[in-house]
Amino acid sequence: MSFPLLLAVLLLVGICSPATGKVYGRCELAKILKASGMSGYRGVQLADWVCLAKWESDYNTNAENHNTDGSTDYGIFQINSRLWCRDGIIRSADGCGIPCSHHSRESPPGSLDVTSGTEPMEEEDLAGPGPRDVMPGLEPMAEDHEPDPYDLTSCLPL
């Protein structure tokens, strides 16, 4: 997968959403990313993408967070308006060449069919260097919370 294709997939999932937005389930998002070829892309495991989406937006395609520098982070992966998209509010490098507020679709991001042509997940998709490797003190969530977003074993098969 080429870098431009990676950006297209991330933007489809991260920015192009229904007007009302969508909050994905952990396994639902994992299936879409897997079907889009994101598992293992440039060494980034599927679990890392899902974990990123959880902590950046809580899987919400309409998430917006305003930063102290005047920029805004948009979508499920919090694409930044100063670097990656243009929102007409702040001067942008516009690295992706698209508007930040591209929320005009009524169908799921990219209209990806996650049920046909997908292969079962491989064991290496489920783990790998991740947040706990970088921050050894990071503890798993307590039992009474939702599942650990980094653990996709309950999502099998994808």
Tab-separated table of C-alpha atoms in Angstrom:
chain	number	residue	atom	x	y	z
A	1	MET	CA	0.000	0.000	0.000
A	2	SER	CA	1.426	3.377	-0.979
A	3	PHE	CA	1.565	6.373	1.328
A	4	PRO	CA	-1.129	8.270	-0.645
A	5	LEU	CA	-3.413	5.234	-0.354
A	6	LEU	CA	-2.738	5.080	3.398
A	7	LEU	CA	-3.771	8.716	3.723
A	8	ALA	CA	-6.893	8.064	1.680
A	9	VAL	CA	-7.936	5.146	3.918
A	10	LEU	CA	-7.242	7.093	7.103
A	11	LEU	CA	-9.157	10.076	5.825
A	12	LEU	CA	-12.106	7.989	4.673
A	13	VAL	CA	-12.348	6.371	8.082
A	14	GLY	CA	-11.262	9.440	10.022
A	15	ILE	CA	-13.011	12.364	8.394
A	16	CYS	CA	-15.571	11.351	5.780
A	17	SER	CA	-18.494	10.353	7.920
A	18	PRO	CA	-22.246	10.688	7.914
A	19	ALA	CA	-23.501	14.179	8.755
A	20	THR	CA	-24.514	12.957	12.193
A	21	GLY	CA	-21.284	11.042	12.657
A	22	LYS	CA	-20.793	7.472	13.686
A	23	VAL	CA	-19.385	5.905	16.784
A	24	TYR	CA	-17.811	2.612	15.779
A	25	GLY	CA	-17.490	-0.431	17.941
A	26	ARG	CA	-13.957	-1.671	18.596
A	27	CYS	CA	-14.341	-4.849	16.529
A	28	GLU	CA	-16.325	-3.079	13.800
A	29	LEU	CA	-13.500	-0.574	13.289
A	30	ALA	CA	-10.884	-3.347	13.385
A	31	LYS	CA	-12.732	-5.169	10.586
A	32	ILE	CA	-12.905	-2.041	8.422
A	33	LEU	CA	-9.219	-1.270	8.918
A	34	LYS	CA	-8.259	-4.900	8.241
A	35	ALA	CA	-10.340	-4.938	5.029
A	36	SER	CA	-8.668	-1.673	3.976
A	37	GLY	CA	-5.202	-3.189	4.218
A	38	MET	CA	-4.112	-1.236	7.287
A	39	SER	CA	-3.012	-4.256	9.314
A	40	GLY	CA	0.776	-4.197	9.396
A	41	TYR	CA	1.048	-1.191	7.075
A	42	ARG	CA	4.562	0.229	7.499
A	43	GLY	CA	4.971	-1.954	10.573
A	44	VAL	CA	1.946	-0.548	12.425
A	45	GLN	CA	-0.228	-3.347	13.760
A	46	LEU	CA	-4.017	-3.342	13.584
A	47	ALA	CA	-4.240	-3.195	17.369
A	48	ASP	CA	-2.250	0.061	17.330
A	49	TRP	CA	-4.730	1.713	14.913
A	50	VAL	CA	-7.693	0.610	17.046
A	51	CYS	CA	-6.018	1.748	20.257
A	52	LEU	CA	-5.232	5.124	18.671
A	53	ALA	CA	-8.867	5.563	17.602
A	54	LYS	CA	-10.083	4.659	21.109
A	55	TRP	CA	-7.937	7.175	22.952
A	56	GLU	CA	-8.051	9.969	20.361
A	57	SER	CA	-11.807	9.991	19.670
A	58	ASP	CA	-13.497	7.110	21.496
A	59	TYR	CA	-14.195	5.713	17.981
A	60	ASN	CA	-16.292	8.799	17.110
A	61	THR	CA	-15.975	10.045	13.513
A	62	ASN	CA	-17.300	13.491	14.490
A	63	ALA	CA	-14.843	14.076	17.342
A	64	GLU	CA	-13.336	17.562	17.323
A	65	ASN	CA	-10.740	18.858	19.741
A	66	HIS	CA	-9.458	22.426	19.772
A	67	ASN	CA	-5.769	22.983	20.500
A	68	THR	CA	-4.072	25.953	22.167
A	69	ASP	CA	-2.269	26.839	18.907
A	70	GLY	CA	-5.632	27.509	17.231
A	71	SER	CA	-5.678	24.272	15.242
A	72	THR	CA	-8.379	21.632	15.512
A	73	ASP	CA	-8.099	17.843	15.465
A	74	TYR	CA	-10.867	16.148	13.469
A	75	GLY	CA	-12.367	12.681	13.259
A	76	ILE	CA	-11.645	9.253	14.578
A	77	PHE	CA	-7.850	9.650	14.256
A	78	GLN	CA	-7.839	13.373	15.117
A	79	ILE	CA	-6.403	14.699	11.840
A	80	ASN	CA	-4.859	18.114	12.614
A	81	SER	CA	-5.916	21.229	10.681
A	82	ARG	CA	-2.481	22.861	10.924
A	83	LEU	CA	-0.711	19.914	9.274
A	84	TRP	CA	-3.046	17.649	7.315
A	85	CYS	CA	-6.326	19.290	6.274
A	86	ARG	CA	-7.727	22.773	5.725
A	87	ASP	CA	-10.580	24.097	7.824
A	88	GLY	CA	-10.529	27.730	6.675
A	89	ILE	CA	-9.813	28.874	10.219
A	90	ILE	CA	-6.071	28.421	10.540
A	91	ARG	CA	-3.256	28.496	7.996
A	92	SER	CA	-2.520	24.897	7.059
A	93	ALA	CA	0.207	22.874	5.371
A	94	ASP	CA	-2.756	20.853	3.986
A	95	GLY	CA	-0.653	17.710	3.689
A	96	CYS	CA	-3.646	15.630	2.581
A	97	GLY	CA	-5.117	18.204	0.211
A	98	ILE	CA	-8.676	17.973	1.568
A	99	PRO	CA	-11.049	20.038	3.701
A	100	CYS	CA	-11.222	19.039	7.375
A	101	SER	CA	-14.989	19.220	7.615
A	102	HIS	CA	-15.827	16.743	4.883
A	103	HIS	CA	-18.922	15.272	6.598
A	104	SER	CA	-21.322	14.829	3.685
A	105	ARG	CA	-21.698	11.052	3.270
A	106	GLU	CA	-24.754	9.111	4.343
A	107	SER	CA	-22.991	5.735	4.111
A	108	PRO	CA	-20.206	4.308	6.279
A	109	PRO	CA	-16.711	5.706	5.638
A	110	GLY	CA	-15.603	4.616	2.199
A	111	SER	CA	-18.633	2.306	1.946
A	112	LEU	CA	-16.280	-0.559	2.688
A	113	ASP	CA	-17.745	-4.057	2.582
A	114	VAL	CA	-16.149	-5.678	5.590
A	115	THR	CA	-17.730	-9.097	5.089
A	116	SER	CA	-16.462	-10.165	1.675
A	117	GLY	CA	-12.906	-10.893	0.697
A	118	THR	CA	-11.436	-10.424	4.151
A	119	GLU	CA	-8.969	-12.922	5.504
A	120	PRO	CA	-8.998	-14.189	9.084
A	121	MET	CA	-6.710	-12.240	11.369
A	122	GLU	CA	-3.242	-13.560	11.928
A	123	GLU	CA	-1.728	-13.778	15.399
A	124	GLU	CA	0.789	-11.007	14.577
A	125	ASP	CA	-2.125	-8.617	13.928
A	126	LEU	CA	-3.210	-8.921	17.537
A	127	ALA	CA	-0.081	-7.781	19.300
A	128	GLY	CA	3.280	-6.217	18.807
A	129	PRO	CA	5.083	-3.195	20.140
A	130	GLY	CA	2.454	-0.925	21.534
A	131	PRO	CA	1.626	1.547	24.282
A	132	ARG	CA	2.618	-0.789	27.089
A	133	ASP	CA	6.024	-1.391	25.492
A	134	VAL	CA	6.690	2.337	25.272
A	135	MET	CA	5.188	3.167	28.686
A	136	PRO	CA	5.890	0.158	30.924
A	137	GLY	CA	3.894	1.640	33.832
A	138	LEU	CA	0.660	1.682	31.822
A	139	GLU	CA	-1.730	-0.720	33.499
A	140	PRO	CA	-4.667	-2.535	31.876
A	141	MET	CA	-8.080	-1.053	32.603
A	142	ALA	CA	-9.995	-2.327	35.605
A	143	GLU	CA	-12.361	-5.267	35.154
A	144	ASP	CA	-15.483	-3.084	35.344
A	145	HIS	CA	-14.463	-1.038	32.282
A	146	GLU	CA	-14.866	-1.847	28.602
A	147	PRO	CA	-12.346	-4.227	27.001
A	148	ASP	CA	-8.766	-3.112	26.492
A	149	PRO	CA	-8.774	-1.485	23.018
A	150	TYR	CA	-5.353	-2.973	22.329
A	151	ASP	CA	-6.606	-6.562	22.793
A	152	LEU	CA	-8.471	-7.666	19.658
A	153	THR	CA	-8.646	-11.388	20.475
A	154	SER	CA	-12.361	-11.087	21.314
A	155	CYS	CA	-12.945	-9.725	17.783
A	156	LEU	CA	-11.803	-12.905	16.020
A	157	PRO	CA	-12.342	-13.780	13.288
A	158	LEU	CA	-11.923	-10.502	11.463
